[in-house]
Coordinates of C-alpha atoms (C1' of nucleotides) in Angstrom, one line a residue:
Chain A
M217 CA 0.0 0.0 0.0
G218 CA 1.5 3.3 -1.1
K219 CA 1.1 6.4 1.0
K220 CA -1.9 8.7 0.3
L221 CA -1.3 11.1 -2.5
S222 CA -0.9 14.7 -1.3
G223 CA -0.7 18.2 -2.7
K224 CA 3.1 18.0 -2.2
D225 CA 3.3 15.2 -4.6
L226 CA 1.6 17.3 -7.3
I227 CA 3.9 20.3 -6.6
K228 CA 6.9 18.0 -7.0
L229 CA 5.4 16.9 -10.3
G230 CA 5.4 20.5 -11.4
F231 CA 1.8 21.5 -10.8
P232 CA 1.3 25.3 -10.4
K233 CA 0.3 26.5 -7.0
N234 CA -3.3 27.4 -7.8
N235 CA -6.7 25.8 -7.6
S236 CA -5.5 23.0 -10.0
I237 CA -4.0 21.2 -7.0
N238 CA -7.2 21.1 -5.1
V239 CA -9.2 20.2 -8.1
T240 CA -6.8 17.3 -8.9
L241 CA -6.8 16.0 -5.3
G242 CA -10.6 16.1 -5.1
H243 CA -10.8 14.4 -8.5
I244 CA -8.4 11.6 -7.5
N245 CA -10.4 11.2 -4.3
R246 CA -13.5 10.6 -6.3
Y247 CA -12.4 8.5 -9.2
H248 CA -9.1 6.9 -8.4
K249 CA -9.4 5.5 -4.9
R250 CA -8.4 2.0 -5.9
I251 CA -5.6 3.0 -8.3
K252 CA -1.9 2.9 -7.4
K253 CA -0.3 6.2 -6.5
E254 CA 2.5 5.8 -9.1
Q255 CA 0.0 5.2 -11.9
I256 CA -2.0 8.3 -11.0
L257 CA 1.1 10.4 -10.9
T258 CA 2.1 9.2 -14.3
E259 CA -1.2 10.1 -15.7
A260 CA -1.3 13.4 -13.9
K261 CA 2.1 14.2 -15.4
K262 CA 0.8 13.6 -18.9
V263 CA -2.2 15.9 -18.2
L264 CA 0.1 18.5 -16.8
L265 CA 2.3 18.5 -19.9
N266 CA -0.5 18.5 -22.5
P267 CA -3.7 19.7 -20.8
E268 CA -5.2 20.6 -24.2
N269 CA -5.4 16.9 -25.1
Y270 CA -7.5 16.2 -22.1
K271 CA -10.1 19.0 -22.5
G272 CA -13.6 17.5 -22.3
D273 CA -12.2 14.1 -21.2
G274 CA -14.6 12.5 -18.8
V275 CA -11.9 11.5 -16.3
W276 CA -9.2 14.2 -16.5
G277 CA -11.1 17.0 -18.2
K278 CA -11.7 18.9 -15.1
V279 CA -8.0 18.8 -14.1
A280 CA -7.0 19.9 -17.6
E281 CA -9.4 22.9 -17.3
S282 CA -7.9 23.9 -13.9
L283 CA -4.5 24.0 -15.5
L284 CA -5.6 25.9 -18.6
S285 CA -7.7 28.5 -16.9
P286 CA -7.1 28.5 -13.2
V287 CA -9.8 30.4 -11.3
E288 CA -9.9 32.0 -7.9
V289 CA -12.7 30.8 -5.7
K290 CA -14.2 33.9 -4.3
R291 CA -17.4 34.6 -2.5
H292 CA -20.1 36.1 -4.7
A293 CA -22.0 39.1 -3.5
L294 CA -25.7 39.4 -4.0
K295 CA -27.1 42.3 -6.1
T296 CA -28.8 45.1 -4.2
T297 CA -31.8 45.0 -6.5
R298 CA -34.0 42.1 -7.7
S299 CA -34.2 41.1 -11.4
P300 CA -37.7 41.5 -12.8
F301 CA -40.3 39.0 -11.7
A302 CA -44.0 38.1 -11.7
I303 CA -46.1 36.3 -9.1
Y304 CA -49.4 34.6 -10.0
G305 CA -52.0 34.1 -7.3
E306 CA -50.1 36.1 -4.8
N307 CA -52.7 36.0 -2.1
E308 CA -52.5 32.2 -2.0
I309 CA -48.7 32.0 -1.6
D310 CA -46.9 31.9 1.7
D311 CA -44.4 34.7 2.4
Q312 CA -41.5 32.4 2.9
A313 CA -41.7 31.2 -0.7
K314 CA -41.8 34.8 -2.0
Y315 CA -38.7 35.6 0.1
Q316 CA -36.9 32.6 -1.5
L317 CA -37.7 33.9 -4.9
Y318 CA -36.5 37.5 -4.0
D319 CA -33.2 36.1 -2.8
A320 CA -32.7 34.1 -6.0
L321 CA -33.5 37.2 -8.0
K322 CA -30.5 38.9 -6.4
L323 CA -28.0 36.3 -7.6
P324 CA -25.5 38.0 -9.9
V325 CA -26.4 35.4 -12.6
A326 CA -30.2 36.0 -12.2
V327 CA -32.0 37.5 -15.3
A328 CA -35.7 37.1 -14.4
G329 CA -38.0 35.0 -12.3
A330 CA -41.6 34.0 -11.6
L331 CA -43.7 32.3 -9.0
M332 CA -46.5 30.0 -10.0
P333 CA -49.9 30.0 -8.1
D334 CA -49.1 26.7 -6.4
A335 CA -45.8 27.9 -5.0
H336 CA -44.6 26.9 -1.5
T337 CA -41.3 26.9 0.3
G338 CA -38.5 24.5 -0.9
Y339 CA -34.8 24.1 -0.6
G340 CA -33.0 26.9 -2.5
L341 CA -35.6 27.9 -5.1
P342 CA -39.2 27.5 -3.9
I343 CA -41.4 24.8 -5.4
G344 CA -43.3 26.6 -8.1
G345 CA -40.4 28.9 -8.7
V346 CA -39.0 29.8 -12.1
L347 CA -35.6 31.4 -12.6
A348 CA -33.8 32.5 -15.7
T349 CA -30.0 32.8 -15.4
Q350 CA -27.1 33.7 -17.6
D351 CA -24.5 31.0 -18.3
A352 CA -25.3 29.3 -14.9
V353 CA -27.2 26.3 -13.9
I354 CA -28.3 25.9 -10.3
P355 CA -28.7 22.2 -9.3
Y356 CA -31.2 23.2 -6.5
G357 CA -33.0 25.3 -9.0
V358 CA -34.0 22.1 -10.8
G359 CA -34.5 20.1 -7.6
V360 CA -33.7 16.7 -6.2
D361 CA -36.0 14.7 -8.5
I362 CA -34.6 15.8 -11.8
G363 CA -37.1 15.4 -14.7
C364 CA -40.0 14.6 -12.4
R365 CA -42.9 14.6 -14.8
M366 CA -46.5 13.8 -15.8
C367 CA -47.7 11.4 -18.4
L368 CA -51.3 11.0 -19.5
T369 CA -52.4 8.4 -22.0
I370 CA -55.9 8.5 -23.4
Y371 CA -57.6 5.3 -24.4
P372 CA -60.7 4.9 -26.5
I373 CA -62.3 2.8 -23.8
P374 CA -65.8 3.5 -22.5
V375 CA -65.7 5.3 -19.1
S376 CA -68.2 2.8 -17.9
F377 CA -65.3 0.4 -17.6
L378 CA -64.1 2.4 -14.6
K379 CA -67.0 0.9 -12.7
G380 CA -67.7 -2.2 -14.7
K381 CA -64.1 -3.4 -14.8
K382 CA -63.1 -1.8 -11.6
H383 CA -61.5 -4.9 -10.1
Q384 CA -59.5 -5.7 -13.2
L385 CA -58.2 -2.1 -13.3
E386 CA -57.4 -2.2 -9.5
N387 CA -55.6 -5.4 -10.1
I388 CA -53.5 -3.9 -12.9
L389 CA -52.3 -1.1 -10.6
A390 CA -51.7 -3.4 -7.7
E391 CA -49.7 -5.9 -9.6
H392 CA -48.0 -4.0 -12.4
T393 CA -46.9 -0.8 -10.8
K394 CA -44.0 -0.6 -8.3
F395 CA -43.8 1.8 -5.4
G396 CA -41.5 2.6 -2.5
M397 CA -37.8 2.6 -2.2
Y398 CA -37.0 -1.0 -3.0
E399 CA -39.7 -2.5 -5.2
T400 CA -38.6 -3.3 -8.7
H401 CA -40.2 -5.1 -11.6
K402 CA -39.3 -8.8 -11.8
I403 CA -39.5 -8.8 -15.6
K404 CA -37.1 -6.2 -16.9
H405 CA -37.7 -4.5 -20.2
D406 CA -34.9 -2.7 -22.0
H407 CA -35.0 0.8 -23.1
E408 CA -32.9 2.8 -25.6
V409 CA -32.0 5.3 -22.9
F410 CA -29.5 2.8 -21.6
E411 CA -27.5 3.1 -24.8
R412 CA -26.8 6.7 -24.1
G413 CA -23.1 7.7 -24.1
E414 CA -23.3 9.6 -20.8
F415 CA -23.5 6.2 -19.1
T416 CA -20.0 5.5 -20.2
T417 CA -18.4 8.9 -20.7
I418 CA -19.2 10.4 -17.3
P419 CA -17.5 8.3 -14.6
F420 CA -19.9 9.4 -11.8
V421 CA -22.9 8.5 -13.9
K422 CA -21.5 5.2 -14.9
R423 CA -21.7 4.0 -11.4
L424 CA -25.4 4.7 -11.3
K425 CA -26.3 2.7 -14.4
D426 CA -27.0 -0.7 -12.8
K427 CA -29.4 0.7 -10.3
A428 CA -31.1 2.8 -13.0
Y429 CA -31.6 -0.3 -15.0
K430 CA -33.1 -2.1 -12.0
Q431 CA -35.4 0.8 -11.2
L432 CA -36.8 1.3 -14.7
G433 CA -40.6 1.6 -14.7
T434 CA -40.8 2.1 -10.9
S435 CA -42.6 5.0 -9.4
G436 CA -40.9 5.7 -6.0
G437 CA -42.7 7.4 -3.2
G438 CA -43.8 10.8 -1.9
N439 CA -46.5 12.4 -4.1
H440 CA -45.9 10.0 -7.0
F441 CA -48.8 8.0 -8.4
V442 CA -50.3 6.0 -11.2
E443 CA -54.0 6.3 -11.7
F444 CA -56.9 5.5 -13.9
G445 CA -59.5 8.1 -14.4
E446 CA -62.0 9.9 -16.6
V447 CA -60.6 12.2 -19.3
T448 CA -63.1 14.8 -20.5
I449 CA -62.1 16.7 -23.7
T450 CA -63.9 20.0 -23.6
D451 CA -62.1 21.9 -26.4
V452 CA -63.3 21.1 -29.9
D453 CA -60.0 22.6 -31.2
N454 CA -57.9 20.1 -29.2
A455 CA -54.5 18.9 -30.4
W456 CA -55.6 15.4 -31.3
D457 CA -58.8 16.0 -33.3
L458 CA -60.6 14.0 -30.6
P459 CA -64.3 14.4 -30.5
V460 CA -65.4 16.3 -27.4
G461 CA -66.4 13.7 -24.8
S462 CA -65.2 11.2 -22.2
Y463 CA -62.4 8.6 -22.3
I464 CA -60.4 6.4 -20.0
G465 CA -57.0 7.9 -19.1
L466 CA -53.9 6.6 -17.4
L467 CA -52.0 9.3 -15.5
S468 CA -48.6 8.8 -13.9
H469 CA -46.5 11.2 -11.9
S470 CA -42.8 10.2 -11.1
G471 CA -39.3 11.1 -11.8
S472 CA -35.8 9.8 -12.2
R473 CA -35.5 7.7 -9.0
G474 CA -32.0 7.1 -7.6
L475 CA -30.3 8.2 -10.8
G476 CA -31.6 11.8 -10.7
A477 CA -31.3 11.9 -6.9
N478 CA -27.7 11.0 -6.9
I479 CA -26.9 13.3 -9.8
A480 CA -28.6 16.2 -8.0
K481 CA -26.7 15.4 -4.8
H482 CA -23.3 15.2 -6.4
Y483 CA -23.5 18.3 -8.5
T484 CA -25.1 20.3 -5.7
Y485 CA -22.1 19.4 -3.6
L486 CA -19.7 20.5 -6.4
A487 CA -21.6 23.7 -6.9
T488 CA -21.5 24.5 -3.2
K489 CA -17.8 23.9 -3.1
Q490 CA -16.9 26.2 -6.0
C491 CA -19.6 28.9 -5.6
P492 CA -19.5 30.3 -2.1
L493 CA -22.5 32.5 -1.4
P494 CA -23.9 34.3 1.6
K495 CA -25.1 31.6 4.0
H496 CA -28.8 32.2 3.6
V497 CA -28.6 31.6 -0.2
Q498 CA -25.8 29.0 -0.3
Q499 CA -28.3 26.4 -1.6
L500 CA -28.6 28.5 -4.7
A501 CA -25.0 27.7 -5.6
W502 CA -24.6 27.5 -9.4
L503 CA -22.2 25.8 -11.9
D504 CA -20.9 28.0 -14.7
I505 CA -22.3 26.3 -17.8
N506 CA -18.9 26.8 -19.6
T507 CA -16.9 24.8 -17.1
H508 CA -16.3 21.1 -17.0
D509 CA -18.7 20.5 -14.1
G510 CA -21.4 22.8 -15.6
Q511 CA -21.3 20.9 -18.9
E512 CA -21.3 17.6 -17.2
Y513 CA -24.3 18.5 -15.0
W514 CA -26.1 19.6 -18.1
L515 CA -25.5 16.3 -19.8
A516 CA -26.3 14.3 -16.6
M517 CA -29.5 16.3 -16.0
N518 CA -30.7 15.7 -19.5
L519 CA -29.9 12.0 -19.1
A520 CA -31.9 11.9 -15.9
G521 CA -34.8 13.7 -17.7
D522 CA -34.8 11.1 -20.5
Y523 CA -34.6 8.3 -17.9
A524 CA -37.6 9.7 -16.1
K525 CA -39.5 9.7 -19.5
A526 CA -38.3 6.1 -20.0
C527 CA -39.8 5.1 -16.7
H528 CA -43.2 6.5 -17.7
D529 CA -42.8 4.9 -21.1
D530 CA -42.3 1.5 -19.4
I531 CA -45.2 2.0 -17.0
H532 CA -47.6 3.0 -19.8
R533 CA -46.4 0.3 -22.1
R534 CA -46.9 -2.4 -19.5
I535 CA -50.4 -1.2 -18.6
G536 CA -51.4 -0.4 -22.2
K537 CA -50.6 -4.0 -23.1
L538 CA -52.8 -5.3 -20.2
L539 CA -55.6 -3.0 -21.3
G540 CA -55.3 -4.3 -24.9
S541 CA -56.1 -0.8 -26.3
R542 CA -54.3 1.6 -28.6
P543 CA -53.8 5.0 -27.2
V544 CA -55.5 7.9 -29.0
A545 CA -53.4 10.6 -27.4
K546 CA -50.4 11.0 -25.0
I547 CA -49.5 14.2 -23.1
E548 CA -46.4 14.5 -21.0
N549 CA -44.1 17.1 -19.6
H550 CA -41.3 17.6 -17.1
H551 CA -41.8 20.0 -14.2
N552 CA -38.4 19.8 -12.5
F553 CA -35.8 20.7 -15.1
A554 CA -33.8 23.4 -16.7
W555 CA -34.1 24.5 -20.4
K556 CA -32.2 26.8 -22.7
Q557 CA -34.7 29.5 -23.6
E558 CA -34.6 33.0 -25.0
V559 CA -35.5 35.6 -22.4
N560 CA -35.6 39.3 -23.6
G561 CA -33.7 38.3 -26.7
E562 CA -30.9 36.6 -24.8
E563 CA -30.3 32.9 -24.5
C564 CA -30.8 32.0 -20.8
I565 CA -31.1 28.9 -18.7
V566 CA -34.6 28.7 -17.4
H567 CA -35.0 26.6 -14.2
R568 CA -38.5 25.3 -13.4
K569 CA -38.7 23.7 -10.0
G570 CA -42.2 22.5 -9.9
A571 CA -43.5 24.4 -12.8
T572 CA -45.0 23.3 -16.1
P573 CA -43.4 24.6 -19.4
A574 CA -46.1 26.6 -21.2
A575 CA -44.6 28.0 -24.4
K576 CA -47.2 29.0 -27.0
G577 CA -49.0 25.8 -28.1
E578 CA -47.0 23.5 -25.8
L579 CA -49.2 20.8 -24.2
G580 CA -49.0 19.8 -20.6
I581 CA -50.9 18.2 -17.7
I582 CA -51.5 19.8 -14.4
P583 CA -52.8 17.4 -11.7
G584 CA -55.2 18.5 -9.0
S585 CA -55.5 16.0 -6.2
M586 CA -56.9 12.4 -5.7
T587 CA -60.4 13.9 -5.5
A588 CA -60.0 16.9 -7.7
P589 CA -59.6 17.0 -11.5
G590 CA -56.3 17.6 -13.2
F591 CA -56.1 19.8 -16.3
I592 CA -54.9 19.1 -19.9
V593 CA -53.5 22.5 -20.9
R594 CA -52.0 24.3 -23.8
G595 CA -49.4 27.0 -23.1
L596 CA -50.0 30.7 -24.0
G597 CA -46.3 31.6 -24.1
N598 CA -46.7 34.3 -21.5
E599 CA -43.3 36.1 -21.3
A600 CA -43.8 37.4 -17.7
S601 CA -44.1 33.9 -16.4
L602 CA -41.1 32.9 -18.5
Q603 CA -43.6 30.7 -20.4
S604 CA -44.6 28.6 -17.4
A605 CA -47.5 27.5 -15.3
S606 CA -48.2 25.7 -12.1
H607 CA -47.3 22.0 -11.7
G608 CA -50.3 21.1 -9.6
A609 CA -52.5 22.5 -6.9
G610 CA -49.7 23.0 -4.4
R611 CA -49.7 22.0 -0.7
V612 CA -51.7 23.8 1.8
L613 CA -50.8 21.4 4.7
S614 CA -47.3 20.3 5.3
R615 CA -46.6 16.6 5.7
R616 CA -46.1 17.0 9.4
K617 CA -49.4 19.0 9.7
C618 CA -51.3 16.3 7.9
K619 CA -50.1 13.7 10.3
E620 CA -51.0 15.9 13.3
T621 CA -54.4 17.0 12.2
L622 CA -55.9 14.5 9.7
T623 CA -57.4 11.1 10.5
R624 CA -57.7 8.0 8.3
S625 CA -61.4 7.9 8.5
E626 CA -61.7 11.5 7.5
V627 CA -59.6 10.7 4.3
K628 CA -61.7 7.6 3.7
K629 CA -64.9 9.6 3.8
E630 CA -63.5 12.2 1.4
L631 CA -62.5 9.5 -1.1
K632 CA -65.9 7.8 -0.8
A633 CA -67.7 11.1 -1.5
H634 CA -65.8 11.4 -4.8
E635 CA -66.0 7.6 -5.6
V636 CA -62.2 7.3 -5.6
T637 CA -60.5 3.9 -4.8
L638 CA -57.1 4.3 -3.3
I639 CA -54.4 1.6 -3.2
G640 CA -51.6 2.6 -0.8
G641 CA -51.3 6.3 0.0
G642 CA -50.2 7.9 3.3
I643 CA -52.1 10.4 5.3
D644 CA -49.7 13.1 4.2
E645 CA -51.0 12.8 0.6
A646 CA -54.6 13.2 1.7
P647 CA -56.7 15.3 -0.8
M648 CA -57.1 17.9 1.9
A649 CA -53.4 18.5 1.9
Y650 CA -53.7 20.4 -1.4
K651 CA -55.0 23.8 -2.4
D652 CA -58.2 24.2 -4.4
I653 CA -57.0 23.4 -8.0
H654 CA -59.9 25.5 -9.5
K655 CA -58.6 28.5 -7.7
V656 CA -55.1 27.8 -8.9
M657 CA -56.3 27.5 -12.5
A658 CA -58.2 30.7 -12.1
N659 CA -55.0 32.4 -11.1
Q660 CA -53.2 31.3 -14.2
Q661 CA -55.6 32.0 -17.0
E662 CA -53.0 34.2 -18.7
L663 CA -50.5 31.3 -18.7
V664 CA -52.5 28.3 -20.1
E665 CA -55.7 27.4 -21.8
V666 CA -57.6 24.3 -20.8
L667 CA -58.4 21.6 -23.4
G668 CA -59.8 19.0 -21.0
T669 CA -59.8 17.4 -17.6
F670 CA -58.7 14.2 -15.9
T671 CA -60.6 13.0 -12.9
P672 CA -58.9 10.2 -10.9
K673 CA -61.0 7.2 -10.0
I674 CA -58.5 4.4 -9.1
V675 CA -55.3 5.7 -7.5
R676 CA -52.2 3.8 -6.6
M677 CA -49.5 5.4 -4.4
D678 CA -46.7 4.4 -2.0
T679 CA -47.8 3.4 1.5
Chain B
dA24 C1' -37.4 13.3 -3.9
dT25 C1' -33.6 9.6 -2.1
dG26 C1' -30.3 3.2 -0.1
dT27 C1' -33.5 9.9 3.6
dC28 C1' -24.8 11.9 5.5
dC29 C1' -20.0 13.4 1.1

DNA sequence: ATGTCC
């Protein structure tokens, strides 16, 4: 066993006395724990002599960058004024969430922001917060569940089946969806997402591939669900030329499972290390999009987003097969993600943390609660909202408050009144935990138009 | 949200 590699070894090798030493040590710590010291030093020497050759390299790219353009890590000061912003449904939003947005708007990289009518307090950026930045991506501006999304499939099946075939539908959800931290499908399906290069070129992501494969098509926990319900198309001019009327729909809500959670955690850690901020906004640490880490996060984030979609694909494919019906429409959208988007004529990075993209003509689905309809929407491209809308009704009771104040029988009664069957589901996801979706929709009429509704009837959640 | 501590 050789001695642990230290900064002195690198200086002896000829490394300049700037941040490249720290970057290299941190890097070796992460990726080379099991490799012999001599071998690492040989490689490090090669990078030191020809850093240009290692630019963009998954393993040594970051070290090369620190040699080519060393940076001083300095504390960023906040601006004294806020970038422009808009708040929708202001009276329904708690002050804490607004203060969180105000803080974010003072970041030197902030360009504009918005708060959706379902907003509430979160880590860093509030849930329901939208933030446009210049050349910077904030991992906590995307959130822990990268690519968390909605997917609605509409089937040409008579809605009477929701009652007539209730037990079969219940059985499909009970047997063919997987919830909780550990449950996975016994029969694995493959998906093209696993052929993606990021799984081999980004060493950190490579380690997550096996688990991602195991978790494909699982839903996880928290507020995630898979449910059957009644779709009502109300707009004649809908996107699918569907006759106005009722259909059976399958709606799922889930994200990128362990893959996204680990990516979020890793890059948040890196951002915090290299972007020191005043303590109360430290969680808004960003990665410069033109650095190795920034580029890597962008790729990893997009991979997690595509993986989240793959999970919904898998869920809907499994269930569609059991239903034996061909879908007539499918609507899906992320609501925890960052996009490149033009804001005031400048290309920006727009973070939506619990907000639905609502560019002009863009389709999306905004869920209500177990006992309240969700809405199929078409974006109006409202610039003040940065082309966004709410991602649901938003919580009115915290999880803790639910456990303190609500009873099982109360929830049962509420479900019965709305003829909703629930499989699983904790008290903290009770319908009463959510704001009135109708009020939320009324507060965002400038942001989206409604094409139809989805009313849940058989709901499956984690226990 | 998540093998719920990098």
